[in-house]
Short mmCIF file of C-alpha atoms in Angstrom, two decimals:
data_model
loop_
_atom_site.label_atom_id
_atom_site.label_comp_id
_atom_site.label_asym_id
_atom_site.label_seq_id
_atom_site.Cartn_x
_atom_site.Cartn_y
_atom_site.Cartn_z
CA UNK A 1 106.32 119.53 88.52
CA UNK A 2 103.00 118.85 86.78
CA UNK A 3 100.04 119.41 89.13
CA UNK A 4 98.26 116.26 90.31
CA UNK A 5 94.83 115.57 88.84
CA UNK A 6 93.99 112.66 91.13
CA UNK A 7 95.18 111.33 94.49
CA UNK A 8 94.53 108.42 96.82
CA UNK A 9 92.98 109.41 100.17
CA UNK A 10 93.66 106.91 102.96
CA UNK A 11 92.56 106.61 106.57
CA UNK A 12 93.57 104.39 109.50
CA UNK A 13 90.55 102.35 110.60
CA UNK A 14 89.46 99.30 112.56
CA UNK A 15 91.22 100.64 115.65
CA UNK A 16 88.44 99.82 118.09
CA UNK A 17 88.94 96.88 120.46
CA UNK A 18 86.23 94.70 121.99
CA UNK A 19 83.54 96.97 123.42
CA UNK A 20 85.84 100.03 123.26
CA UNK A 21 85.33 102.28 120.22
CA UNK A 22 87.94 104.38 118.46
CA UNK A 23 86.86 106.75 115.69
CA UNK A 24 83.80 106.65 113.46
CA UNK A 25 84.74 104.40 110.56
CA UNK A 26 81.27 104.23 109.03
CA UNK A 27 81.01 108.03 108.77
CA UNK A 28 84.48 108.49 107.24
CA UNK A 29 84.44 105.55 104.80
CA UNK A 30 82.38 107.32 102.06
CA UNK A 31 85.01 110.04 101.67
CA UNK A 32 88.21 107.97 101.25
CA UNK A 33 89.58 105.63 98.59
CA UNK A 34 91.79 103.40 100.79
CA UNK A 35 91.73 102.22 104.40
CA UNK A 36 94.50 100.86 106.61
CA UNK A 37 92.99 98.31 108.99
CA UNK A 38 94.58 97.54 112.36
CA UNK A 39 95.61 93.90 112.64
CA UNK A 40 95.23 93.24 116.37
CA UNK A 41 98.65 94.26 117.69
CA UNK A 42 98.31 98.00 118.37
CA UNK A 43 94.52 97.98 118.04
CA UNK A 44 91.68 95.96 116.57
CA UNK A 45 90.64 92.35 117.05
CA UNK A 46 89.29 89.62 114.75
CA UNK A 47 85.69 90.82 114.99
CA UNK A 48 86.62 94.45 114.36
CA UNK A 49 88.79 93.38 111.44
CA UNK A 50 85.88 91.50 109.87
CA UNK A 51 83.44 94.38 110.41
CA UNK A 52 85.83 96.94 108.93
CA UNK A 53 86.62 94.82 105.89
CA UNK A 54 82.91 94.33 105.26
CA UNK A 55 82.36 98.09 105.53
CA UNK A 56 85.18 98.74 103.05
CA UNK A 57 83.71 96.22 100.60
CA UNK A 58 80.32 97.94 100.81
CA UNK A 59 81.91 101.26 99.84
CA UNK A 60 84.29 99.90 97.20
CA UNK A 61 87.33 101.10 99.14
CA UNK A 62 90.81 99.56 98.85
CA UNK A 63 91.74 97.41 101.86
CA UNK A 64 95.19 97.67 103.43
CA UNK A 65 96.90 96.07 106.42
CA UNK A 66 98.07 98.39 109.20
CA UNK A 67 100.63 96.40 111.22
CA UNK A 68 102.17 97.91 114.33
CA UNK A 69 104.08 97.11 117.48
CA UNK A 70 102.48 94.64 119.93
CA UNK A 71 101.35 97.47 122.19
CA UNK A 72 97.60 97.74 122.84
CA UNK A 73 98.10 99.85 125.97
CA UNK A 74 100.23 102.40 124.14
CA UNK A 75 98.27 102.26 120.87
CA UNK A 76 101.48 101.37 119.02
CA UNK A 77 102.91 104.85 119.51
CA UNK A 78 105.69 103.77 121.87
CA UNK A 79 109.02 102.43 120.65
CA UNK A 80 109.32 98.73 121.50
CA UNK A 81 112.70 96.98 121.61
CA UNK A 82 112.48 94.37 118.86
CA UNK A 83 115.09 92.93 116.54
CA UNK A 84 114.65 93.27 112.76
CA UNK A 85 113.90 89.54 112.65
CA UNK A 86 111.13 90.00 115.22
CA UNK A 87 109.70 92.96 113.30
CA UNK A 88 109.73 90.88 110.11
CA UNK A 89 107.79 88.08 111.84
CA UNK A 90 105.31 90.45 113.51
CA UNK A 91 104.55 92.28 110.25
CA UNK A 92 104.19 89.02 108.32
CA UNK A 93 101.85 87.64 110.99
CA UNK A 94 99.60 90.71 110.98
CA UNK A 95 99.36 91.03 107.20
CA UNK A 96 98.60 87.33 106.94
CA UNK A 97 95.79 87.57 109.51
CA UNK A 98 94.06 90.43 107.70
CA UNK A 99 94.61 88.79 104.30
CA UNK A 100 92.87 85.63 105.55
CA UNK A 101 89.85 87.56 106.80
CA UNK A 102 89.67 89.56 103.56
CA UNK A 103 89.82 86.35 101.52
CA UNK A 104 87.00 84.85 103.58
CA UNK A 105 84.94 87.95 102.75
CA UNK A 106 85.71 87.61 99.05
CA UNK A 107 88.18 90.51 99.00
CA UNK A 108 91.92 90.95 98.53
CA UNK A 109 94.45 93.19 100.21
CA UNK A 110 95.62 96.17 98.18
CA UNK A 111 98.44 97.59 100.33
CA UNK A 112 100.36 97.63 103.60
CA UNK A 113 101.03 100.69 105.73
CA UNK A 114 102.92 100.31 109.02
CA UNK A 115 101.49 102.08 112.05
CA UNK A 116 102.72 104.64 114.55
CA UNK A 117 106.12 104.19 116.11
CA UNK A 118 106.97 101.34 113.74
CA UNK A 119 106.17 103.56 110.74
CA UNK A 120 108.36 106.35 112.11
CA UNK A 121 111.25 103.98 112.85
CA UNK A 122 111.13 102.46 109.37
CA UNK A 123 111.09 105.93 107.82
CA UNK A 124 114.60 106.57 109.16
CA UNK A 125 116.19 103.18 109.88
CA UNK A 126 117.25 101.17 106.83
CA UNK A 127 117.49 97.87 108.70
CA UNK A 128 113.91 97.98 109.96
CA UNK A 129 112.62 99.35 106.66
CA UNK A 130 114.22 96.38 104.93
CA UNK A 131 112.61 93.96 107.42
CA UNK A 132 109.14 95.34 106.71
CA UNK A 133 109.63 95.35 102.94
CA UNK A 134 110.97 91.78 103.10
CA UNK A 135 107.86 90.64 104.97
CA UNK A 136 105.56 92.18 102.36
CA UNK A 137 107.54 90.71 99.50
CA UNK A 138 107.57 87.26 101.11
CA UNK A 139 103.80 87.18 101.52
CA UNK A 140 102.57 88.92 98.36
CA UNK A 141 104.79 91.04 96.12
CA UNK A 142 101.73 92.54 94.43
CA UNK A 143 100.87 94.49 97.59
CA UNK A 144 101.62 98.22 97.50
CA UNK A 145 103.82 99.59 100.28
CA UNK A 146 102.60 102.90 101.73
CA UNK A 147 105.41 104.83 103.38
CA UNK A 148 106.41 108.35 104.35
CA UNK A 149 107.35 110.23 101.20
CA UNK A 150 111.06 110.04 100.44
CA UNK A 151 111.80 107.78 103.42
CA UNK A 152 113.94 104.69 103.98
CA UNK A 153 110.72 102.66 103.89
CA UNK A 154 109.75 103.72 100.36
CA UNK A 155 113.35 103.19 99.27
CA UNK A 156 113.32 99.65 100.70
CA UNK A 157 110.15 98.88 98.80
CA UNK A 158 111.55 100.16 95.52
CA UNK A 159 114.76 98.18 96.03
CA UNK A 160 112.68 94.99 96.21
CA UNK A 161 110.58 95.80 93.17
CA UNK A 162 107.44 96.52 95.19
CA UNK A 163 104.96 99.15 94.08
CA UNK A 164 105.30 102.11 96.43
CA UNK A 165 102.96 104.95 97.35
CA UNK A 166 104.67 108.03 98.78
CA UNK A 167 102.45 109.22 101.62
CA UNK A 168 101.89 112.79 102.73
CA UNK A 169 99.83 114.06 105.66
CA UNK A 170 97.02 116.57 105.63
CA UNK A 171 97.13 117.47 109.31
CA UNK A 172 100.79 116.98 110.34
CA UNK A 173 103.65 119.47 110.10
CA UNK A 174 107.03 118.69 108.55
CA UNK A 175 110.63 119.04 109.65
CA UNK A 176 113.53 120.14 107.43
CA UNK A 177 114.51 116.49 106.75
CA UNK A 178 110.96 115.69 105.49
CA UNK A 179 110.12 113.80 108.69
CA UNK A 180 106.92 114.50 110.61
CA UNK A 181 107.09 116.75 113.63
CA UNK A 182 106.87 114.46 116.71
CA UNK A 183 103.45 114.42 118.35
CA UNK A 184 105.10 115.43 121.62
CA UNK A 185 105.77 118.89 120.18
CA UNK A 186 103.02 121.55 120.33
CA UNK A 187 103.14 122.37 116.60
CA UNK A 188 102.90 118.75 115.39
CA UNK A 189 99.27 119.00 114.27
CA UNK A 190 97.60 121.50 111.94
CA UNK A 191 94.59 122.61 113.96
CA UNK A 192 92.18 123.77 111.25
CA UNK A 193 90.70 122.26 108.11
CA UNK A 194 91.74 125.35 106.15
CA UNK A 195 95.39 124.90 107.15
CA UNK A 196 95.33 121.21 106.24
CA UNK A 197 93.69 121.86 102.88
CA UNK A 198 96.17 124.64 102.08
CA UNK A 199 99.07 122.28 102.82
CA UNK A 200 97.68 119.46 100.69
CA UNK A 201 96.76 121.67 97.74
CA UNK A 202 100.25 123.20 97.75
CA UNK A 203 101.84 119.73 97.77
CA UNK A 204 99.68 118.51 94.88
CA UNK A 205 100.05 121.65 92.78
CA UNK A 206 103.73 122.49 93.36
CA UNK A 207 105.38 119.33 94.71
CA UNK A 208 106.53 121.26 97.79
CA UNK A 209 105.61 121.42 101.47
CA UNK A 210 106.39 124.28 103.84
CA UNK A 211 108.34 123.04 106.87
CA UNK A 212 107.97 124.33 110.44
CA UNK A 213 111.00 126.55 109.80
CA UNK A 214 109.24 128.16 106.81
CA UNK A 215 111.32 126.58 104.05
CA UNK A 216 109.86 124.99 100.90
CA UNK A 217 110.81 121.31 100.68
CA UNK A 218 110.35 119.12 97.56
CA UNK A 219 108.00 116.20 98.28
CA UNK A 220 106.39 113.42 96.24
CA UNK A 221 102.75 112.48 96.85
CA UNK A 222 100.74 109.42 95.79
CA UNK A 223 98.43 109.18 98.79
CA UNK A 224 97.19 111.49 101.53
CA UNK A 225 96.66 110.26 105.09
CA UNK A 226 93.69 111.42 107.14
CA UNK A 227 93.43 110.52 110.81
CA UNK A 228 90.06 109.13 111.89
CA UNK A 229 90.72 108.97 115.64
CA UNK A 230 89.79 112.52 116.60
CA UNK A 231 86.54 114.41 117.09
CA UNK A 232 85.19 115.85 113.86
CA UNK A 233 87.21 113.47 111.67
CA UNK A 234 84.25 112.65 109.41
CA UNK A 235 83.50 116.31 108.73
CA UNK A 236 87.23 116.90 108.18
CA UNK A 237 87.33 114.11 105.57
CA UNK A 238 84.21 115.42 103.87
CA UNK A 239 85.60 118.95 103.61
CA UNK A 240 88.96 117.81 102.26
CA UNK A 241 87.27 115.68 99.61
CA UNK A 242 85.06 118.60 98.58
CA UNK A 243 87.90 121.11 98.51
CA UNK A 244 90.10 118.84 96.40
CA UNK A 245 87.20 118.35 94.01
CA UNK A 246 86.85 122.14 93.78
CA UNK A 247 90.53 122.26 92.75
CA UNK A 248 89.80 119.63 90.05
CA UNK A 249 91.67 116.93 91.96
CA UNK A 250 89.86 113.58 91.96
CA UNK A 251 89.95 111.08 94.84
CA UNK A 252 90.71 107.61 93.52
#
């Protein structure tokens, strides 16, 4: 594989709600090229959505919808029993809401990335992956679908002629089937910036990721996800951007 010379760096944002604050969007925004904005189901609300879109416009960052399960209490990380038809409607509703706010601000959506438990379900379950891809295609087929690299979700997007970005994670570990290690397991998160940077640089230079079992697994990467909902996230984003630049890999 030819080493990557540029990569998209995305971050989940707009996940505050009312007077409750999640993350530090303003501090992270200068270091990323795309943001995935919560659409009010797992987090966010209309005011937060407007504020986050405005912040993204100020920094020239691509705006994406981040639809999830209707689960504010569980932050969208719990599996909710919904039919594929219900998932289709929920995703369409959320993308449409964010698209309307973006349009009112003079901006346009660039992509869609499902959130949390819905993202993980669609990575493995063809039926739900198809429902999400169908919703995106029905609303705006020019939107890019962000999905776990090599997953059912990226396959569903390709099958429908959508542009697809294969997503990899800087701070998550991988299983032998290319899925992410569940957050319930103690080794799910890479604890240091150095470990995260080493993983990302290896992926971009060799097209491989080392799984938790120590095996090298082929993986495709178009975008890297950073998580903005933990302490030190802004410094983490800054260091990753700088380290990638040092390796002659541009963020764009």
